Coordinates of N, CA and C and ligand atoms in Angstrom, one line a residue:
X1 N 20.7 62.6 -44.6 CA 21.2 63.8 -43.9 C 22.5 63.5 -43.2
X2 N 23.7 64.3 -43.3 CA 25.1 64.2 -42.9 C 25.1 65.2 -42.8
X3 N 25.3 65.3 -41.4 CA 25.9 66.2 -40.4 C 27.0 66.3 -40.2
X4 N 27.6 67.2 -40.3 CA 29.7 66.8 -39.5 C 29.6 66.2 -38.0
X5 N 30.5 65.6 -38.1 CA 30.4 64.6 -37.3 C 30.8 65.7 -35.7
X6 N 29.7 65.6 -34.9 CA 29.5 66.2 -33.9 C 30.4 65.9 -33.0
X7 N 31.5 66.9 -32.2 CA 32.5 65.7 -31.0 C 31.5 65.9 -29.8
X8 N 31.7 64.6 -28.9 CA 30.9 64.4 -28.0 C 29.5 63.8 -28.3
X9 N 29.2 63.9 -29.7 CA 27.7 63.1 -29.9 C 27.0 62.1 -29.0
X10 N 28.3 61.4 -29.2 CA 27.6 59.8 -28.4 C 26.7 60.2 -27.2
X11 N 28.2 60.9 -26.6 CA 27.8 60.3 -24.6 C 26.9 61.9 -25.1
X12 N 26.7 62.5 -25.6 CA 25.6 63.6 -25.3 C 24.3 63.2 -25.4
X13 N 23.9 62.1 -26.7 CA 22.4 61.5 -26.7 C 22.5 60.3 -25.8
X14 N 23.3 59.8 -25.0 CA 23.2 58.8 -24.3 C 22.7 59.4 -22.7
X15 N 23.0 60.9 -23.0 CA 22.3 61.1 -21.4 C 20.9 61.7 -21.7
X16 N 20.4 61.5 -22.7 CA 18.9 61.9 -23.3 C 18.1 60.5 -22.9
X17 N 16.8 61.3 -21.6 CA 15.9 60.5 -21.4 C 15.3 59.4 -22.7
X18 N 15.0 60.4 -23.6 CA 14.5 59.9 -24.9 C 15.1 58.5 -25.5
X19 N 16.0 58.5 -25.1 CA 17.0 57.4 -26.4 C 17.2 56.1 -25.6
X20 N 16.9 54.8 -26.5 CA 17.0 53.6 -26.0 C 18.6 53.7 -26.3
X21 N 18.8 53.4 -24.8 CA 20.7 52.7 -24.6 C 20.9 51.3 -25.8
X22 N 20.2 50.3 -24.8 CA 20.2 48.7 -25.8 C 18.9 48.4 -26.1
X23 N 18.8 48.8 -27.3 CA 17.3 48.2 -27.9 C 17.4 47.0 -28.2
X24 N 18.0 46.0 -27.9 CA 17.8 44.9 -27.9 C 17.1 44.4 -27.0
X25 N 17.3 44.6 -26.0 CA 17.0 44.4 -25.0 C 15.4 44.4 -24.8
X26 N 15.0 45.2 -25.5 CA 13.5 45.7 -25.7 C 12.5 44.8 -26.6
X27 N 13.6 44.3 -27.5 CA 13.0 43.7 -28.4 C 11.8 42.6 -28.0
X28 N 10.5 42.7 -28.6 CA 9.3 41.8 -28.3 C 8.6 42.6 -26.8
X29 N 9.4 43.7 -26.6 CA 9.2 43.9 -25.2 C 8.6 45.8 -24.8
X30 N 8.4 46.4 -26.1 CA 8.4 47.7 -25.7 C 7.0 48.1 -25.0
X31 N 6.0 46.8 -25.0 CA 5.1 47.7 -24.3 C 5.4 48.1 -22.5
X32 N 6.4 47.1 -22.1 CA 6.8 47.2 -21.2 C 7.8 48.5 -21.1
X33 N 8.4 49.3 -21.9 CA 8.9 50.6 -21.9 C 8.0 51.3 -21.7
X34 N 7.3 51.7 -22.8 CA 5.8 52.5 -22.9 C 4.6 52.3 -21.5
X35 N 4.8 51.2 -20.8 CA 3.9 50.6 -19.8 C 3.0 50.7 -19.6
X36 N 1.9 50.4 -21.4 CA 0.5 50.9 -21.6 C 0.7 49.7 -22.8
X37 N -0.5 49.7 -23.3 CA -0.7 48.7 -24.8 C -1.1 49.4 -25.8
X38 N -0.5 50.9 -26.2 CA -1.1 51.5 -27.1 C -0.6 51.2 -28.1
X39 N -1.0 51.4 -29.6 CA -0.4 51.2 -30.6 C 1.1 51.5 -30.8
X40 N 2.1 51.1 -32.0 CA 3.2 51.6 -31.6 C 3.8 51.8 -32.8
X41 N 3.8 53.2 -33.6 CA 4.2 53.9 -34.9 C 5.8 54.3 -34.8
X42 N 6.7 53.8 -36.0 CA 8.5 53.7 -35.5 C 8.4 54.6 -37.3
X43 N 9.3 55.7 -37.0 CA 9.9 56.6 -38.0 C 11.1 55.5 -38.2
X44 N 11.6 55.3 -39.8 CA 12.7 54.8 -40.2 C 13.5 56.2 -40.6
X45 N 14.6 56.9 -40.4 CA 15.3 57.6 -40.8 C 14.9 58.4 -40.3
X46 N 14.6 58.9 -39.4 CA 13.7 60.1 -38.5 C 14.6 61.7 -38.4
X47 N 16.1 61.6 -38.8 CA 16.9 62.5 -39.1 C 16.8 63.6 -37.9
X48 N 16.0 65.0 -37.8 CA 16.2 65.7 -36.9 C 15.2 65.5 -35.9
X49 N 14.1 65.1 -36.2 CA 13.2 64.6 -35.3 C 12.0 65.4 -35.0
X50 N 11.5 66.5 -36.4 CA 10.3 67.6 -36.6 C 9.2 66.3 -36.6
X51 N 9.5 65.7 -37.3 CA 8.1 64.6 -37.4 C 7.7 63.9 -36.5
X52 N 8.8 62.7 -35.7 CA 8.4 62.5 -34.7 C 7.7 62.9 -33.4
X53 N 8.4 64.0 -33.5 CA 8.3 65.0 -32.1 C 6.9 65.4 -32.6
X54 N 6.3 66.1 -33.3 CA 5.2 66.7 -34.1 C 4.0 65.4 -33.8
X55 N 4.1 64.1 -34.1 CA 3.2 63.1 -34.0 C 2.9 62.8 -32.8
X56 N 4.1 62.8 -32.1 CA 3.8 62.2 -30.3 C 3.0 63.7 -29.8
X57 N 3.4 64.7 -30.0 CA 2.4 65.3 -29.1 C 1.1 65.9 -29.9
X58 N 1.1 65.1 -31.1 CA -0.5 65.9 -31.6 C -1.4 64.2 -31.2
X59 N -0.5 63.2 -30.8 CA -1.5 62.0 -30.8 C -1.1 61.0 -29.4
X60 N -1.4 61.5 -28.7 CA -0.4 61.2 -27.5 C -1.1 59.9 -26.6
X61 N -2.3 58.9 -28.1 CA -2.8 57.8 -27.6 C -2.0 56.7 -28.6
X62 N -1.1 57.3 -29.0 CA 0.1 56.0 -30.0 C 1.4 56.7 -29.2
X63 N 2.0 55.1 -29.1 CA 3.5 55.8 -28.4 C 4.2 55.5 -30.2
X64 N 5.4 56.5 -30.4 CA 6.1 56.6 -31.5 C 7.4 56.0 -31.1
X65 N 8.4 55.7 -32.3 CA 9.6 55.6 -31.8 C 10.3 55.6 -32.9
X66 N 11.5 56.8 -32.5 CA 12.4 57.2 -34.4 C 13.5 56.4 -34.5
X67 N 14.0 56.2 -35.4 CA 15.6 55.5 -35.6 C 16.1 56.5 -36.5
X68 N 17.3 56.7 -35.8 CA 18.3 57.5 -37.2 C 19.6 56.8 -36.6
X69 N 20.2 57.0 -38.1 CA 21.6 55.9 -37.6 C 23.2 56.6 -37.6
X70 N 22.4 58.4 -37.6 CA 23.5 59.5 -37.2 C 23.5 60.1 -35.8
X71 N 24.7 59.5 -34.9 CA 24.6 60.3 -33.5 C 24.3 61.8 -33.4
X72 N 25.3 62.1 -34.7 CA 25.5 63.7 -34.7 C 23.7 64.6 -35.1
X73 N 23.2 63.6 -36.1 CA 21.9 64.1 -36.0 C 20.4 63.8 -35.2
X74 N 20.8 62.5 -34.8 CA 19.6 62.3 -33.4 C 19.9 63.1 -32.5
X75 N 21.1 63.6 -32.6 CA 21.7 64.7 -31.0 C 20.5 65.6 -31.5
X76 N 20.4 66.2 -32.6 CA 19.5 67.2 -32.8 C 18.3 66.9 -31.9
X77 N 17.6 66.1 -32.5 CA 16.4 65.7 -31.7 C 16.1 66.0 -30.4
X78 N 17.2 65.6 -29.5 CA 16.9 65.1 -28.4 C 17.5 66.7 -27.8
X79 N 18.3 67.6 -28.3 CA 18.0 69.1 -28.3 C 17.1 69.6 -28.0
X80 N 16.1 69.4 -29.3 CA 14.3 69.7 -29.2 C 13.8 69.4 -28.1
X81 N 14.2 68.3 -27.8 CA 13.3 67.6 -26.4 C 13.5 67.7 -25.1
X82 N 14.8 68.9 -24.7 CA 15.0 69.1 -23.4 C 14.1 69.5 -22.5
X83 N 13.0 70.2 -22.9 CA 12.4 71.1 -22.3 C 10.9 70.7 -22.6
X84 N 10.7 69.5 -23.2 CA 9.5 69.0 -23.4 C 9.7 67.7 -23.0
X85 N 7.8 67.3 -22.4 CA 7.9 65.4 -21.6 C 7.2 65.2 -22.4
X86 N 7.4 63.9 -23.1 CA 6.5 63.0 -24.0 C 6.8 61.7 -23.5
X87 N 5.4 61.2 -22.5 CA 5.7 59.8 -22.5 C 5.4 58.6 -23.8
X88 N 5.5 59.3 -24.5 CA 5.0 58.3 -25.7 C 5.7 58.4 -26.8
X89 N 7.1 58.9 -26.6 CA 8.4 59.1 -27.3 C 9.4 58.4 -26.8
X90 N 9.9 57.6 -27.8 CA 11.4 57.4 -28.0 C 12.4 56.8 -29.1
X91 N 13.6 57.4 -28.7 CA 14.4 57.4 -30.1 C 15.7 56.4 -29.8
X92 N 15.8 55.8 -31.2 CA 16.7 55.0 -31.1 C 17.7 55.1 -32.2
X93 N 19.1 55.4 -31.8 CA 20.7 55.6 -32.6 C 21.0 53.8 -33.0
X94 N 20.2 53.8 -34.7 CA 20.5 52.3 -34.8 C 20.3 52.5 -36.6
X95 N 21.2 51.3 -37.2 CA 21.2 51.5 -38.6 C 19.6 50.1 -38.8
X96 N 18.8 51.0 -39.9 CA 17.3 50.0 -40.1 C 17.9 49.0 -40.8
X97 N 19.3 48.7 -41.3 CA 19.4 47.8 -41.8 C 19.5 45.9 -40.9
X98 N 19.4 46.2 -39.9 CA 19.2 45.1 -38.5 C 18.1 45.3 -38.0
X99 N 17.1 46.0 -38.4 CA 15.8 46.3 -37.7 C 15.2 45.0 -36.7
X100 N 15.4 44.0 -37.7 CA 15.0 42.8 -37.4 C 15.4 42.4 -35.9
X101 N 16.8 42.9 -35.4 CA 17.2 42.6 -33.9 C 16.5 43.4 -32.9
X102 N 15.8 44.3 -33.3 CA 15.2 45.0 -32.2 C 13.8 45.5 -32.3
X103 N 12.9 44.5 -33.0 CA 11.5 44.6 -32.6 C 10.9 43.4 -33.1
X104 N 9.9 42.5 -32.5 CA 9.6 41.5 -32.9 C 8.1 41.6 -32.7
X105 N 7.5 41.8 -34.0 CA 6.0 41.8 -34.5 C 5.1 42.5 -32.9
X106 N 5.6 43.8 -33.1 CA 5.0 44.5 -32.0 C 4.6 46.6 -32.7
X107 N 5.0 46.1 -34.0 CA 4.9 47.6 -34.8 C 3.7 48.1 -35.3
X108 N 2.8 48.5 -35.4 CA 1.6 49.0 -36.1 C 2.0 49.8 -37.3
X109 N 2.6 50.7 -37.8 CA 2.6 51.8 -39.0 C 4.4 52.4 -38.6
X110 N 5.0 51.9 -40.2 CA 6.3 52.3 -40.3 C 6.1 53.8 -41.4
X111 N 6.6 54.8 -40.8 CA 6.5 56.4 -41.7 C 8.0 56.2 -42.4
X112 N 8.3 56.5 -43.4 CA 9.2 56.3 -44.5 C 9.3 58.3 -44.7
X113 N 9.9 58.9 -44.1 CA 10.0 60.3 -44.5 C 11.3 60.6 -45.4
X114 N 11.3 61.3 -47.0 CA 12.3 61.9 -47.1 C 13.7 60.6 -47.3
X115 N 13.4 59.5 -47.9 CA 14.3 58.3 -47.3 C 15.5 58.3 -48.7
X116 N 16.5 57.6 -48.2 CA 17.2 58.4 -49.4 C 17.0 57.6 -50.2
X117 N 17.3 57.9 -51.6 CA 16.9 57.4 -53.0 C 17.8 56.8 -53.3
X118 N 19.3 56.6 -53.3 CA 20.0 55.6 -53.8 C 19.6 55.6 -55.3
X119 N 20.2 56.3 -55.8 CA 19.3 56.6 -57.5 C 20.3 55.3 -58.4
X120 N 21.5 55.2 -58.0 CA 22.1 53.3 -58.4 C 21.5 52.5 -58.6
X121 N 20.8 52.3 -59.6 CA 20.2 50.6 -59.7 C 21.4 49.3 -58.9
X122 N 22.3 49.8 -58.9 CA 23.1 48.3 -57.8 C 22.9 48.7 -56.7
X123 N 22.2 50.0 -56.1 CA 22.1 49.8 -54.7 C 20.7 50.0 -54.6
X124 N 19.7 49.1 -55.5 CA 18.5 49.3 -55.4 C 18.1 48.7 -53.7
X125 N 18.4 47.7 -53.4 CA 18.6 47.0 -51.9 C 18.7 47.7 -50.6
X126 N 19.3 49.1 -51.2 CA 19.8 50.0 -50.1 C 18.2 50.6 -49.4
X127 N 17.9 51.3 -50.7 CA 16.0 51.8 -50.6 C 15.4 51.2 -49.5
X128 N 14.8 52.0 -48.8 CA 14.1 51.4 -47.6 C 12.6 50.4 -47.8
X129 N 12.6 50.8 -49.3 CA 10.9 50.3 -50.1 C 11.7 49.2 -50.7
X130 N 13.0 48.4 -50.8 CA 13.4 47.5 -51.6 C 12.5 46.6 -50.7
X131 N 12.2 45.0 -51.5 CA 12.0 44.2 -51.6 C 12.9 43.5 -50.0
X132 N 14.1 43.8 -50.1 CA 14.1 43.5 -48.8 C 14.4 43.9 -47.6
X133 N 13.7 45.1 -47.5 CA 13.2 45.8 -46.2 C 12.0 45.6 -45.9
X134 N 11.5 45.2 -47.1 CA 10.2 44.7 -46.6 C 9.9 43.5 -46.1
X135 N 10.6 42.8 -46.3 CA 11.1 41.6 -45.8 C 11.4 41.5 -44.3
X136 N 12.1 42.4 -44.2 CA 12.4 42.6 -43.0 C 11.1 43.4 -41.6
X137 N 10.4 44.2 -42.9 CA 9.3 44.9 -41.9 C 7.8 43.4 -41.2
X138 N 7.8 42.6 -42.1 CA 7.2 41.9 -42.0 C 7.2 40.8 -41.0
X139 N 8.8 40.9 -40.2 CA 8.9 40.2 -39.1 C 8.7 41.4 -37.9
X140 N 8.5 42.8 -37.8 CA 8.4 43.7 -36.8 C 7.1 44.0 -36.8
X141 N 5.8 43.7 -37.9 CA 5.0 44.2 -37.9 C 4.4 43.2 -36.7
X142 N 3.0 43.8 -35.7 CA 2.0 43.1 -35.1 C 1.4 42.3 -36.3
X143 N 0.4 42.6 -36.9 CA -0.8 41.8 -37.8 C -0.4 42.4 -38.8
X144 N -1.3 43.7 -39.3 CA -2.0 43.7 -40.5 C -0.3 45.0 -40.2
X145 N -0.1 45.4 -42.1 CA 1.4 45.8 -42.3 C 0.7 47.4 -43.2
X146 N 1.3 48.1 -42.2 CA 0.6 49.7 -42.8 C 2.1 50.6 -42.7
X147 N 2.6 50.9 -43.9 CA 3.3 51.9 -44.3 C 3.0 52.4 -44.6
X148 N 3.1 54.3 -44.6 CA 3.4 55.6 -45.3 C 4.5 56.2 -45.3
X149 N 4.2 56.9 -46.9 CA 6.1 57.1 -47.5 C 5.4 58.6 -48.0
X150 N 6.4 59.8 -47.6 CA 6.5 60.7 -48.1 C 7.6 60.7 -49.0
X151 N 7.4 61.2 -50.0 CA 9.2 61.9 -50.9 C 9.2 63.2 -51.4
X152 N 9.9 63.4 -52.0 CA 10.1 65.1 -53.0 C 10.6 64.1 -54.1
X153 N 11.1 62.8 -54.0 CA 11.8 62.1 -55.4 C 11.3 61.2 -56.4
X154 N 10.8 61.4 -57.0 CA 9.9 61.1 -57.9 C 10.0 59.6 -58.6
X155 N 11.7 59.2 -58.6 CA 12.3 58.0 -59.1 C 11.9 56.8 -58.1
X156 N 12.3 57.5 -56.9 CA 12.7 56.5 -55.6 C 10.4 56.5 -55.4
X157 N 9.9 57.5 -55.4 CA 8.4 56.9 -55.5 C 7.8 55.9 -56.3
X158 N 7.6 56.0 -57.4 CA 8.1 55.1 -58.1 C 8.5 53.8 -58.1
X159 N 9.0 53.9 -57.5 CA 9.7 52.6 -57.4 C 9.6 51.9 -56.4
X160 N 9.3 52.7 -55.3 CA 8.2 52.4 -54.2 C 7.3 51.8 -54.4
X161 N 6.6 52.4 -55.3 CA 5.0 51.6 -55.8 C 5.1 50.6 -56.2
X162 N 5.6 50.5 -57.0 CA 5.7 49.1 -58.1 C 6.7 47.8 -56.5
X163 N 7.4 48.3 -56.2 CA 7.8 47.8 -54.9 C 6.7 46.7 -53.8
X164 N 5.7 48.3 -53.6 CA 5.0 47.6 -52.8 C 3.6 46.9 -53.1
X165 N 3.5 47.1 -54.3 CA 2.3 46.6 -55.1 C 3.2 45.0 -55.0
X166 N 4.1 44.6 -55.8 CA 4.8 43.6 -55.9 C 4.6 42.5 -55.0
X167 N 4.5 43.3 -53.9 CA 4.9 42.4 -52.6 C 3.6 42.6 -51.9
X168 N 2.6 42.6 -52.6 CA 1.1 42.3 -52.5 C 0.5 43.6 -51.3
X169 N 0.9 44.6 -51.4 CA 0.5 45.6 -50.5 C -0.6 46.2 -51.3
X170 N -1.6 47.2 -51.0 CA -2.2 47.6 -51.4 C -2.5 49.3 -51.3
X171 N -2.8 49.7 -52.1 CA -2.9 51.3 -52.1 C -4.1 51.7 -51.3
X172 N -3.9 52.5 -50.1 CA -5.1 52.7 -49.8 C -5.2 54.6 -49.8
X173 N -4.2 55.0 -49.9 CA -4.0 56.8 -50.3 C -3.0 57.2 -51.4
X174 N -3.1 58.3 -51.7 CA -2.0 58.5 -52.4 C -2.2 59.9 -52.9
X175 N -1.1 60.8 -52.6 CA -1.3 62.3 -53.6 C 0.1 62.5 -54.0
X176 N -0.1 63.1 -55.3 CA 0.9 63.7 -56.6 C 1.2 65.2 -55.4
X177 N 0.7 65.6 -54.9 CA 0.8 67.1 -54.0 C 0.1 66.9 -52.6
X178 N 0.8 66.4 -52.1 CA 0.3 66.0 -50.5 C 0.0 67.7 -49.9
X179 N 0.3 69.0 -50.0 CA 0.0 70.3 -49.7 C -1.2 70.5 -50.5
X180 N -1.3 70.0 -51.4 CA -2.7 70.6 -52.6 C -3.7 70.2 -52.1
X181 N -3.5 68.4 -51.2 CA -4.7 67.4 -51.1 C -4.6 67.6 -49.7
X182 N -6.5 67.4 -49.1 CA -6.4 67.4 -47.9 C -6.4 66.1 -46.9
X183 N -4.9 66.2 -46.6 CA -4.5 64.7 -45.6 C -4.3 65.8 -44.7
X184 N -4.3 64.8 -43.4 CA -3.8 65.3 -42.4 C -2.3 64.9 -42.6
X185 N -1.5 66.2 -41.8 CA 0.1 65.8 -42.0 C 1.3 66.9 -41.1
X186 N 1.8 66.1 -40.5 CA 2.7 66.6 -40.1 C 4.4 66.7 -40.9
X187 N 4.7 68.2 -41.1 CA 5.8 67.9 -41.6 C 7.3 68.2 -41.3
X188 N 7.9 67.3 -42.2 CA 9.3 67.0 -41.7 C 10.1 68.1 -41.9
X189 N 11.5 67.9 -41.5 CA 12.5 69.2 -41.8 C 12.2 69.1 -43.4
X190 N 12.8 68.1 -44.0 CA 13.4 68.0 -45.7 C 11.8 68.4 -46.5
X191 N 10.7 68.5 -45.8 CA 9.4 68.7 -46.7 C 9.6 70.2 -46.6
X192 N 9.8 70.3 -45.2 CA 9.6 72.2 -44.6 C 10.2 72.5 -46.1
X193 N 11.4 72.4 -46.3 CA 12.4 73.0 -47.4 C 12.3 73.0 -48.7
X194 N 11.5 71.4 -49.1 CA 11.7 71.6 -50.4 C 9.5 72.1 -51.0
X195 N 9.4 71.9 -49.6 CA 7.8 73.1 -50.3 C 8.0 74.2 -49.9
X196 N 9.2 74.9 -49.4 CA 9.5 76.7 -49.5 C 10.2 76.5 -50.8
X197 N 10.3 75.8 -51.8 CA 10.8 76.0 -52.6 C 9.7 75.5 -53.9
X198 N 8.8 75.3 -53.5 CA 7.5 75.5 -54.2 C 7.4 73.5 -55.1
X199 N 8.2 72.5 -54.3 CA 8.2 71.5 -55.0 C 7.1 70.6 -54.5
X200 N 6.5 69.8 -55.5 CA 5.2 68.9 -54.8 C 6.1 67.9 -54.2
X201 N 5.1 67.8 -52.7 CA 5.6 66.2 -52.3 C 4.5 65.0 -52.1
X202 N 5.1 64.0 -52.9 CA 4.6 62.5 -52.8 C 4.0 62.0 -51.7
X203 N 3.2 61.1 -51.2 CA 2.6 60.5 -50.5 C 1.8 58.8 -50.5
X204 N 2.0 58.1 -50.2 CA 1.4 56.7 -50.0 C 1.6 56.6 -48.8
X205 N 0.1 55.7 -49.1 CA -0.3 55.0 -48.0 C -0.1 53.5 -48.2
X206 N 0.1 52.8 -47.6 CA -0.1 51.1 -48.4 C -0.6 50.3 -46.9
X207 N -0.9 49.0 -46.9 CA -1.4 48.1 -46.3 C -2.2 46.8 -46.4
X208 N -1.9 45.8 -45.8 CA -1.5 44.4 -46.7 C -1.9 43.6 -45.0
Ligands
LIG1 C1 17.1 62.6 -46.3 S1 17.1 62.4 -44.6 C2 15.4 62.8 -44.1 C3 15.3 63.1 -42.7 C4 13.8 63.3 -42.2 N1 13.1 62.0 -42.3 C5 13.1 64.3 -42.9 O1 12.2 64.0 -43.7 O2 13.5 65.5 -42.7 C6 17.2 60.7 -44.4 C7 17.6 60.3 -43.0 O3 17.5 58.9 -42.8 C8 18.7 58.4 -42.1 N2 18.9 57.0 -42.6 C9 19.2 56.6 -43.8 N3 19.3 55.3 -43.9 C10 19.1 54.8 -42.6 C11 19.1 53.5 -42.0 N4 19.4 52.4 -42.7 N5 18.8 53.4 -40.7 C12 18.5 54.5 -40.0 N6 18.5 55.8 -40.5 C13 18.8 55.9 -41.8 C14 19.8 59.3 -42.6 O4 20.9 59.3 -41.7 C15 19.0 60.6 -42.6 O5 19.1 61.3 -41.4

């Protein structure tokens, strides 16, 4: 998702309760943000912030936390959230490709919404399901490593699977029509759109 580049973005999500300034700083350390021990579910690419926002207040015993790595569209988010308190939300303006600098084996379940496809076999690496993002999830996870991946893209699923099978994950859900089958689910802007347009969306679960 590319947004035009919003003027004033920055310092506008920087005065949002919601948004970690230096997540580094946090790193190994968010139960002390959260200042509870609840579980702790992180959106990768969390874009406008329908899903996040949607999870923290239907489950408000997991604190969440989204990353998108567009000021102009996390501004969206934190739009949404003027007028609503979630203490069990927060967003962070950070590219997942350094994930690694800002959370240390403190993650329970990474959601994969809508993530872009990079349909380039040379930029297979880009894919959030590549081989080494997972690499990388496996130093943020607490213990046991629980991903779920929505898509509409059929290639980048795909290739997901064989991805996470590879790397010894294990299937524990899965729908060809996540609206046909009954999961519980909250959905994103990019789902809202492309099931008003009558297209099935993908679903796994994995965990290893
Ligand atoms: C196709 S959009 C989907 C947005 C949202 N998850 C949804 O389903 O509506 C993908 C989003 O992921 C963000 N994104 C892509 N790569 C990222 C990365 N490496 N780190 C953080 N965000 C990323 C993009 O900026 C974009 O907002």
């Amino acid at each position: 998702m590319r947004l035009k580049n919003i003027k004033g973005a920055k310092e506008k999500i920087s005065k949002s309760p919601y948004i970690i300034q230096i997540p580094e700083t946090y790193k190994g350390k968010y139960k002390t943000l959260f200042k509870n021990k609840k579980p702790i579910h992180l959106e990768i690419g969390m874009g406008k912030g329908d899903f996040i926002i949607g999870m923290a207040q239907k489950y408000p015993d997991i604190n969440f936390i989204g990353i998108e790595k567009f000021d102009s569209v996390i501004l969206r988010a934190t739009q949404k959230l003027e007028n609503i308190e979630l203490p069990n939300l927060k967003l962070i303006r950070f590219d997942a490709t350094e994930i690694e600098n800002i959370f240390d084996r403190e993650i329970d379940t990474i959601y994969l919404n809508f993530s872009d496809p990079w349909p380039k076999n040379r930029h297979e690496d880009r894919r959030l399901t590549s081989k080494k993002f997972l690499q990388k999830y496996d130093k943020i996870f607490k213990q046991s490593k629980h991903i779920i991946q929505k898509t509409d893209n059929r290639h980048l699923f795909e290739f997901s699977l064989k991805s996470f099978t590879n790397y010894d994950y294990k299937i524990k859900n899965l729908s060809l029509n996540l609206h046909e089958d009954n999961f519980d689910n909250v959905e994103t802007e990019y789902e809202k759109r492309f099931t008003s347009l009558g297209m099935p969306i993908y679903m796994v679960e994995v965990e290893k």
